[in-house]
Amino acid sequence: MNKKNLLIAQSGGPTCVINASLVGVIKEAIKNDNINTIFGAINGVDGIINNKLTKLELSEEELDLLSLTPSAYLGSARHILSRDHNDEEHNKILSTIKGNNIGYICFIGGNDSMDTVDKLSNFFLSINYPCNVIGVPKTIDNDLVLTDHTPGYGSAIKYIANTIEELSLDTDCYEKGRVTIVEIMGRDAGWLTAGSKLASLNGCGPDLIYLPEVPFDFGKFYMDVERIYNEKKKCLIAVSEGLKISNGQYVLNAFSNDSHHDKFGHLQLGGLSQILATLVKQELDLPTRYIELNLMQRCSSHIASSTDINEALSSGAFALQSVINKTAKFVSFVRKEEYQISYELKDVKDVANKVKCVPTDWIINGNDVSDEFIKYALPLIKGEVKHTYQNGVIKYLKRK
Amino acid sequence: MNKKNLLIAQSGGPTCVINASLVGVIKEAIKNDNINTIFGAINGVDGIINNKLTKLELSEEELDLLSLTPSAYLGSARHILSRDHNDEEHNKILSTIKGNNIGYICFIGGNDSMDTVDKLSNFFLSINYPCNVIGVPKTIDNDLVLTDHTPGYGSAIKYIANTIEELSLDTDCYEKGRVTIVEIMGRDAGWLTAGSKLASLNGCGPDLIYLPEVPFDFGKFYMDVERIYNEKKKCLIAVSEGLKISNGQYVLNAFSNDSHHDKFGHLQLGGLSQILATLVKQELDLPTRYIELNLMQRCSSHIASSTDINEALSSGAFALQSVINKTAKFVSFVRKEEYQISYELKDVKDVANKVKCVPTDWIINGNDVSDEFIKYALPLIKGEVKHTYQNGVIKYLKRK
């Protein structure tokens, strides 16, 4: 048999389980007769362009450690491929692929990375070069279309729900508390912020939850906050960083002059909770506090969901099985009732650059989410991970 | 025997183990023949003044759950007692104590609470009323004098060290990263910020650590950051919220007009990392990010230190044994080599309103801490807690 080499890349914002997806691909590749050497691209598509590859020869023990390690082991990238198949970038990519006898690429990433998978696979198809490319989904944002959910989301909302519960207990301890505004990631979709609702199952959820799917109404917001504070002498609020007013403008931008766009045209948000806390103090004269959950949302592997880890591992394995004779596809998560996940391939062109939002009929009264959301999200955070601690700090695997 | 009732109060900022101290007192009180009913004061000294007490009749199972629950189960307070023994406040306190036949008070709290213990015990002594008061230390800040460390500190730095490790991995994944400034609590003492150093034992510590014990030098700071960034293309910095310039002024205040003082005269800080990130961007033209670990530092029981929990339990038990025939004392933690903790009573007047700082000879070059700190702090974060998860979220005990 004419064996080919495998190339794995990671891209986009890191998560708690993007390395578990990597391990899933590697472990399955070791068993697969079509594959010779397993390479990793250092820093995503940048590594492919610049021929910066590393041989992935990890022991079983290292692989197990890596599957529980946050961040992207191979390094990530934010590079966007051009559409011109004849430019220098594409010449260099082809040189790397030919020079290393790569026949299969598994590309682990989110929305923007699926765009890369789409472009790469079309490039190879257009020049009739035998290299298959499959996308393995990852994103804490859970905003990919055509998949039940994305790996990374379950661990992120497990962190968020547990942290909201602990903050709820903490902020409840004074007779007269504050309006505490907790800012959660999510540019265009409120999946992560909705996850705060899961703390309510233990009686410690937020009092108010605001998602970007519904236009943010300042008048109603002030009324909501005042009502809760009058009743409870405290108010815990979960807000999505991407809240928008009715004309589609980000709330943040309405109060800020220095908004920046990243290379993909996304707005770099941050600081919304600070603005809302200032406004609540001004308008309602109530004591406030703002908290950003920040990067901890995507890297708190110490409280990862084992369901999430296991699905990342098995979706990686499924991607490897698929890449042997398929290209231009991505791995879609399919849910059966009584929570069971299987995987299917779908065309990657149909997922790239699209956003899946929280269904608006799951959003109640503009300030809460429904039991349908809980039913959807609860299975994703179940199960705890057993970490190895070394010196009181978790042992993780770092690339040398 | 003439049995008396016990009153327990909690005060000051909550921690992960202030409830474990409470459980330690309760469990020992149940076994003690001198004690009849066990009362809790709702919201600290406010509850004593206003006769808002609750009978603490918790099952063994509830007590075990409570020992792992963050925040202050009985509610906290920020009230400062007057020194006038004849005012209405003191009349009301005496009325509560007499009315409920209280002979013993265990007061769990930090620096300001020890002031309350001092005043309360002196009040009862001065009027020759038989009610003993013992202080049980707690504070994540670890800034009490005359004790090796304080309960709550170990769990806080376990959270900090693990989070810094995860942030280090996360922020390392792009070829060209940012200057990430992580703001850690600590008004006057850098114990919490120094705790970030423990992540370095696993190779993922901060590149730079700045404590308030050493005057902050902007020129040196910019040079440090530029040097690290040029070398590593990223820079992870741990800063204490209470950094001061050479004249003793808080760095935050040098750049902010709206500083507020709380009732104890402490400054309410926050936003330092944001200011430093802005300055680094201005001065060095480097990409920056700021992260405040915020309240999560004091309530992240999901990653509490079992050493910390166990010491809180046993120091609570020691306090109960002591309060039977001692007053105006607090429980001091005494360390033996090969890490072993025992407890002693010390005069509470000698601890109130004093601050224990990180020894300046443990601070290296103004931007790091030494192995002496690691040797001191490492035993405090050892051991993991086994939580019960319910719906993917930890089960905690909340007062009804």
PDB file of C-alpha atoms in Angstrom, chain A residues 10-202:
ATOM      1  CA  GLN A  10      -4.939  23.654  15.348  1.00  0.00           C
ATOM      2  CA  SER A  11      -6.317  27.128  14.837  1.00  0.00           C
ATOM      3  CA  GLY A  12      -8.412  29.889  16.343  1.00  0.00           C
ATOM      4  CA  GLY A  13      -8.943  30.620  20.024  1.00  0.00           C
ATOM      5  CA  PRO A  14      -7.797  27.761  22.241  1.00  0.00           C
ATOM      6  CA  THR A  15     -10.192  25.715  24.391  1.00  0.00           C
ATOM      7  CA  CYS A  16      -9.993  23.106  27.152  1.00  0.00           C
ATOM      8  CA  VAL A  17     -10.447  20.240  24.688  1.00  0.00           C
ATOM      9  CA  ILE A  18      -8.740  21.236  21.418  1.00  0.00           C
ATOM     10  CA  ASN A  19      -5.821  19.079  22.564  1.00  0.00           C
ATOM     11  CA  ALA A  20      -8.200  16.181  23.256  1.00  0.00           C
ATOM     12  CA  SER A  21      -9.326  16.440  19.606  1.00  0.00           C
ATOM     13  CA  LEU A  22      -5.652  16.344  18.609  1.00  0.00           C
ATOM     14  CA  VAL A  23      -5.068  13.248  20.750  1.00  0.00           C
ATOM     15  CA  GLY A  24      -8.187  11.618  19.248  1.00  0.00           C
ATOM     16  CA  VAL A  25      -6.743  12.068  15.747  1.00  0.00           C
ATOM     17  CA  ILE A  26      -3.263  10.888  16.775  1.00  0.00           C
ATOM     18  CA  LYS A  27      -4.409   7.746  18.598  1.00  0.00           C
ATOM     19  CA  GLU A  28      -6.572   6.698  15.646  1.00  0.00           C
ATOM     20  CA  ALA A  29      -3.803   7.522  13.160  1.00  0.00           C
ATOM     21  CA  ILE A  30      -1.352   5.265  14.990  1.00  0.00           C
ATOM     22  CA  LYS A  31      -3.753   2.382  14.347  1.00  0.00           C
ATOM     23  CA  ASN A  32      -4.417   3.263  10.692  1.00  0.00           C
ATOM     24  CA  ASP A  33      -2.524   1.375   7.953  1.00  0.00           C
ATOM     25  CA  ASN A  34      -2.794   4.207   5.431  1.00  0.00           C
ATOM     26  CA  ILE A  35      -0.716   6.538   7.528  1.00  0.00           C
ATOM     27  CA  ASN A  36       3.008   6.639   7.899  1.00  0.00           C
ATOM     28  CA  THR A  37       4.348   9.625   9.866  1.00  0.00           C
ATOM     29  CA  ILE A  38       2.153  11.975  11.921  1.00  0.00           C
ATOM     30  CA  PHE A  39       3.132  15.630  11.660  1.00  0.00           C
ATOM     31  CA  GLY A  40       1.789  18.652  13.503  1.00  0.00           C
ATOM     32  CA  ALA A  41       1.803  22.093  11.899  1.00  0.00           C
ATOM     33  CA  ILE A  42       3.281  24.676  14.256  1.00  0.00           C
ATOM     34  CA  ASN A  43       0.869  27.615  14.537  1.00  0.00           C
ATOM     35  CA  GLY A  44      -1.839  26.383  12.209  1.00  0.00           C
ATOM     36  CA  VAL A  45      -1.794  27.375   8.567  1.00  0.00           C
ATOM     37  CA  ASP A  46       1.305  29.523   9.215  1.00  0.00           C
ATOM     38  CA  GLY A  47       3.196  26.302   9.913  1.00  0.00           C
ATOM     39  CA  ILE A  48       1.950  24.780   6.651  1.00  0.00           C
ATOM     40  CA  ILE A  49       2.957  27.858   4.638  1.00  0.00           C
ATOM     41  CA  ASN A  50       6.387  28.094   6.251  1.00  0.00           C
ATOM     42  CA  ASN A  51       7.062  24.346   6.453  1.00  0.00           C
ATOM     43  CA  LYS A  52       7.275  24.450  10.232  1.00  0.00           C
ATOM     44  CA  LEU A  53       6.159  20.941  11.097  1.00  0.00           C
ATOM     45  CA  THR A  54       6.921  18.727  14.064  1.00  0.00           C
ATOM     46  CA  LYS A  55       6.794  14.927  14.218  1.00  0.00           C
ATOM     47  CA  LEU A  56       4.187  13.881  16.764  1.00  0.00           C
ATOM     48  CA  GLU A  57       5.829  11.003  18.567  1.00  0.00           C
ATOM     49  CA  LEU A  58       4.256  11.107  21.998  1.00  0.00           C
ATOM     50  CA  SER A  59       4.086   8.272  24.503  1.00  0.00           C
ATOM     51  CA  GLU A  60       0.735   6.880  25.650  1.00  0.00           C
ATOM     52  CA  GLU A  61       1.259   8.680  28.958  1.00  0.00           C
ATOM     53  CA  GLU A  62       2.033  11.984  27.229  1.00  0.00           C
ATOM     54  CA  LEU A  63      -1.033  11.606  25.008  1.00  0.00           C
ATOM     55  CA  ASP A  64      -3.257  11.055  28.040  1.00  0.00           C
ATOM     56  CA  LEU A  65      -1.799  14.109  29.752  1.00  0.00           C
ATOM     57  CA  LEU A  66      -2.200  16.145  26.572  1.00  0.00           C
ATOM     58  CA  SER A  67      -5.871  15.181  26.290  1.00  0.00           C
ATOM     59  CA  LEU A  68      -6.504  17.048  29.578  1.00  0.00           C
ATOM     60  CA  THR A  69      -4.255  20.042  28.824  1.00  0.00           C
ATOM     61  CA  PRO A  70      -5.814  23.379  27.829  1.00  0.00           C
ATOM     62  CA  SER A  71      -4.647  25.674  25.032  1.00  0.00           C
ATOM     63  CA  ALA A  72      -3.372  24.557  21.612  1.00  0.00           C
ATOM     64  CA  TYR A  73      -0.362  22.245  21.943  1.00  0.00           C
ATOM     65  CA  LEU A  74       0.727  22.868  18.347  1.00  0.00           C
ATOM     66  CA  GLY A  75       0.197  26.609  18.607  1.00  0.00           C
ATOM     67  CA  SER A  76      -2.597  28.513  16.966  1.00  0.00           C
ATOM     68  CA  ALA A  77      -2.864  31.103  14.192  1.00  0.00           C
ATOM     69  CA  ARG A  78      -5.180  33.813  12.960  1.00  0.00           C
ATOM     70  CA  HIS A  79      -4.082  33.728   9.307  1.00  0.00           C
ATOM     71  CA  ILE A  80      -6.701  33.991   6.520  1.00  0.00           C
ATOM     72  CA  LEU A  81      -5.861  32.213   3.273  1.00  0.00           C
ATOM     73  CA  SER A  82      -6.262  34.151   0.065  1.00  0.00           C
ATOM     74  CA  ARG A  83      -8.559  32.862  -2.690  1.00  0.00           C
ATOM     75  CA  ASP A  84      -5.811  33.142  -5.321  1.00  0.00           C
ATOM     76  CA  HIS A  85      -4.515  29.602  -5.939  1.00  0.00           C
ATOM     77  CA  ASN A  86      -1.538  30.949  -7.872  1.00  0.00           C
ATOM     78  CA  ASP A  87      -0.058  33.215  -5.230  1.00  0.00           C
ATOM     79  CA  GLU A  88       3.176  32.584  -3.338  1.00  0.00           C
ATOM     80  CA  GLU A  89       1.286  31.399  -0.235  1.00  0.00           C
ATOM     81  CA  HIS A  90      -0.285  28.548  -2.167  1.00  0.00           C
ATOM     82  CA  ASN A  91       3.050  27.657  -3.813  1.00  0.00           C
ATOM     83  CA  LYS A  92       4.606  27.380  -0.371  1.00  0.00           C
ATOM     84  CA  ILE A  93       1.701  25.285   0.938  1.00  0.00           C
ATOM     85  CA  LEU A  94       2.018  22.861  -1.960  1.00  0.00           C
ATOM     86  CA  SER A  95       5.756  22.691  -1.415  1.00  0.00           C
ATOM     87  CA  THR A  96       5.246  21.763   2.261  1.00  0.00           C
ATOM     88  CA  ILE A  97       2.601  19.161   1.420  1.00  0.00           C
ATOM     89  CA  LYS A  98       4.633  17.571  -1.397  1.00  0.00           C
ATOM     90  CA  GLY A  99       7.946  17.830   0.425  1.00  0.00           C
ATOM     91  CA  ASN A 100       6.565  15.999   3.450  1.00  0.00           C
ATOM     92  CA  ASN A 101       4.445  13.533   1.442  1.00  0.00           C
ATOM     93  CA  ILE A 102       1.269  14.685   3.200  1.00  0.00           C
ATOM     94  CA  GLY A 103      -1.861  12.915   1.943  1.00  0.00           C
ATOM     95  CA  TYR A 104      -4.203  13.780   4.796  1.00  0.00           C
ATOM     96  CA  ILE A 105      -4.857  16.940   6.796  1.00  0.00           C
ATOM     97  CA  CYS A 106      -7.036  17.159   9.907  1.00  0.00           C
ATOM     98  CA  PHE A 107      -7.645  20.778  10.764  1.00  0.00           C
ATOM     99  CA  ILE A 108      -9.014  21.457  14.239  1.00  0.00           C
ATOM    100  CA  GLY A 109     -10.693  24.829  14.551  1.00  0.00           C
ATOM    101  CA  GLY A 110     -13.753  27.035  14.676  1.00  0.00           C
ATOM    102  CA  ASN A 111     -15.610  29.152  12.214  1.00  0.00           C
ATOM    103  CA  ASP A 112     -12.644  30.868  10.589  1.00  0.00           C
ATOM    104  CA  SER A 113     -10.682  27.625  10.486  1.00  0.00           C
ATOM    105  CA  MET A 114     -13.514  25.944   8.586  1.00  0.00           C
ATOM    106  CA  ASP A 115     -13.022  28.667   5.985  1.00  0.00           C
ATOM    107  CA  THR A 116      -9.384  27.547   5.781  1.00  0.00           C
ATOM    108  CA  VAL A 117     -10.448  23.895   5.452  1.00  0.00           C
ATOM    109  CA  ASP A 118     -12.817  24.895   2.647  1.00  0.00           C
ATOM    110  CA  LYS A 119     -10.133  26.854   0.802  1.00  0.00           C
ATOM    111  CA  LEU A 120      -7.364  24.260   1.301  1.00  0.00           C
ATOM    112  CA  SER A 121      -9.478  21.324   0.158  1.00  0.00           C
ATOM    113  CA  ASN A 122     -10.695  23.247  -2.895  1.00  0.00           C
ATOM    114  CA  PHE A 123      -7.134  24.189  -3.723  1.00  0.00           C
ATOM    115  CA  PHE A 124      -6.016  20.548  -3.748  1.00  0.00           C
ATOM    116  CA  LEU A 125      -9.116  19.495  -5.707  1.00  0.00           C
ATOM    117  CA  SER A 126      -8.592  22.259  -8.272  1.00  0.00           C
ATOM    118  CA  ILE A 127      -5.021  21.181  -9.011  1.00  0.00           C
ATOM    119  CA  ASN A 128      -5.992  17.517  -8.722  1.00  0.00           C
ATOM    120  CA  TYR A 129      -3.454  16.939  -5.960  1.00  0.00           C
ATOM    121  CA  PRO A 130      -4.283  13.933  -3.738  1.00  0.00           C
ATOM    122  CA  CYS A 131      -4.524  15.488  -0.287  1.00  0.00           C
ATOM    123  CA  ASN A 132      -7.723  15.225   1.721  1.00  0.00           C
ATOM    124  CA  VAL A 133      -8.687  17.860   4.277  1.00  0.00           C
ATOM    125  CA  ILE A 134     -11.233  17.367   7.045  1.00  0.00           C
ATOM    126  CA  GLY A 135     -12.298  19.942   9.615  1.00  0.00           C
ATOM    127  CA  VAL A 136     -12.630  18.975  13.270  1.00  0.00           C
ATOM    128  CA  PRO A 137     -14.857  21.471  15.050  1.00  0.00           C
ATOM    129  CA  LYS A 138     -13.799  23.330  18.186  1.00  0.00           C
ATOM    130  CA  THR A 139     -14.971  26.547  19.751  1.00  0.00           C
ATOM    131  CA  ILE A 140     -16.160  27.486  23.190  1.00  0.00           C
ATOM    132  CA  ASP A 141     -18.656  29.806  21.459  1.00  0.00           C
ATOM    133  CA  ASN A 142     -20.811  26.886  20.226  1.00  0.00           C
ATOM    134  CA  ASP A 143     -21.776  29.024  17.236  1.00  0.00           C
ATOM    135  CA  LEU A 144     -21.067  26.594  14.371  1.00  0.00           C
ATOM    136  CA  VAL A 145     -24.075  25.659  12.249  1.00  0.00           C
ATOM    137  CA  LEU A 146     -24.926  22.071  11.245  1.00  0.00           C
ATOM    138  CA  THR A 147     -23.639  20.482  14.453  1.00  0.00           C
ATOM    139  CA  ASP A 148     -25.493  19.856  17.715  1.00  0.00           C
ATOM    140  CA  HIS A 149     -22.711  21.564  19.608  1.00  0.00           C
ATOM    141  CA  THR A 150     -18.967  22.119  19.458  1.00  0.00           C
ATOM    142  CA  PRO A 151     -16.232  20.595  21.624  1.00  0.00           C
ATOM    143  CA  GLY A 152     -14.955  23.138  24.123  1.00  0.00           C
ATOM    144  CA  TYR A 153     -18.404  24.538  24.823  1.00  0.00           C
ATOM    145  CA  GLY A 154     -19.281  21.988  27.522  1.00  0.00           C
ATOM    146  CA  SER A 155     -16.128  22.654  29.536  1.00  0.00           C
ATOM    147  CA  ALA A 156     -16.519  26.413  29.139  1.00  0.00           C
ATOM    148  CA  ILE A 157     -20.065  26.408  30.515  1.00  0.00           C
ATOM    149  CA  LYS A 158     -19.102  23.968  33.247  1.00  0.00           C
ATOM    150  CA  TYR A 159     -16.578  26.590  34.375  1.00  0.00           C
ATOM    151  CA  ILE A 160     -19.112  29.390  33.913  1.00  0.00           C
ATOM    152  CA  ALA A 161     -21.953  27.635  35.783  1.00  0.00           C
ATOM    153  CA  ASN A 162     -19.741  26.620  38.694  1.00  0.00           C
ATOM    154  CA  THR A 163     -18.159  30.068  38.906  1.00  0.00           C
ATOM    155  CA  ILE A 164     -21.548  31.779  38.800  1.00  0.00           C
ATOM    156  CA  GLU A 165     -22.721  29.491  41.614  1.00  0.00           C
ATOM    157  CA  GLU A 166     -19.680  30.401  43.714  1.00  0.00           C
ATOM    158  CA  LEU A 167     -20.033  34.114  42.917  1.00  0.00           C
ATOM    159  CA  SER A 168     -23.727  33.907  43.818  1.00  0.00           C
ATOM    160  CA  LEU A 169     -22.863  32.477  47.248  1.00  0.00           C
ATOM    161  CA  ASP A 170     -20.071  35.016  47.703  1.00  0.00           C
ATOM    162  CA  THR A 171     -22.087  38.087  46.731  1.00  0.00           C
ATOM    163  CA  ASP A 172     -24.992  36.932  48.882  1.00  0.00           C
ATOM    164  CA  CYS A 173     -23.140  37.223  52.173  1.00  0.00           C
ATOM    165  CA  TYR A 174     -23.710  40.869  53.042  1.00  0.00           C
ATOM    166  CA  GLU A 175     -27.089  42.096  54.243  1.00  0.00           C
ATOM    167  CA  LYS A 176     -26.946  44.816  51.635  1.00  0.00           C
ATOM    168  CA  GLY A 177     -25.075  43.628  48.586  1.00  0.00           C
ATOM    169  CA  ARG A 178     -24.235  45.051  45.217  1.00  0.00           C
ATOM    170  CA  VAL A 179     -25.350  44.828  41.635  1.00  0.00           C
ATOM    171  CA  THR A 180     -22.712  42.430  40.313  1.00  0.00           C
ATOM    172  CA  ILE A 181     -22.363  42.309  36.540  1.00  0.00           C
ATOM    173  CA  VAL A 182     -20.506  39.290  35.173  1.00  0.00           C
ATOM    174  CA  GLU A 183     -19.286  39.608  31.591  1.00  0.00           C
ATOM    175  CA  ILE A 184     -19.160  36.411  29.576  1.00  0.00           C
ATOM    176  CA  MET A 185     -17.645  35.816  26.123  1.00  0.00           C
ATOM    177  CA  GLY A 186     -19.707  35.566  22.933  1.00  0.00           C
ATOM    178  CA  ARG A 187     -19.564  38.116  20.149  1.00  0.00           C
ATOM    179  CA  ASP A 188     -22.699  37.225  18.239  1.00  0.00           C
ATOM    180  CA  ALA A 189     -24.196  34.245  20.034  1.00  0.00           C
ATOM    181  CA  GLY A 190     -25.249  33.967  23.673  1.00  0.00           C
ATOM    182  CA  TRP A 191     -24.518  30.267  24.198  1.00  0.00           C
ATOM    183  CA  LEU A 192     -21.825  30.859  26.825  1.00  0.00           C
ATOM    184  CA  THR A 193     -23.848  33.434  28.743  1.00  0.00           C
ATOM    185  CA  ALA A 194     -26.886  31.162  28.679  1.00  0.00           C
ATOM    186  CA  GLY A 195     -24.683  28.522  30.321  1.00  0.00           C
ATOM    187  CA  SER A 196     -24.739  30.587  33.534  1.00  0.00           C
ATOM    188  CA  LYS A 197     -28.358  29.416  33.890  1.00  0.00           C
ATOM    189  CA  LEU A 198     -27.189  25.902  34.807  1.00  0.00           C
ATOM    190  CA  ALA A 199     -26.167  27.220  38.241  1.00  0.00           C
ATOM    191  CA  SER A 200     -29.854  27.827  38.918  1.00  0.00           C
ATOM    192  CA  LEU A 201     -30.381  24.055  39.135  1.00  0.00           C
ATOM    193  CA  ASN A 202     -28.554  24.274  42.476  1.00  0.00           C
TER     194      ASN A 202
END
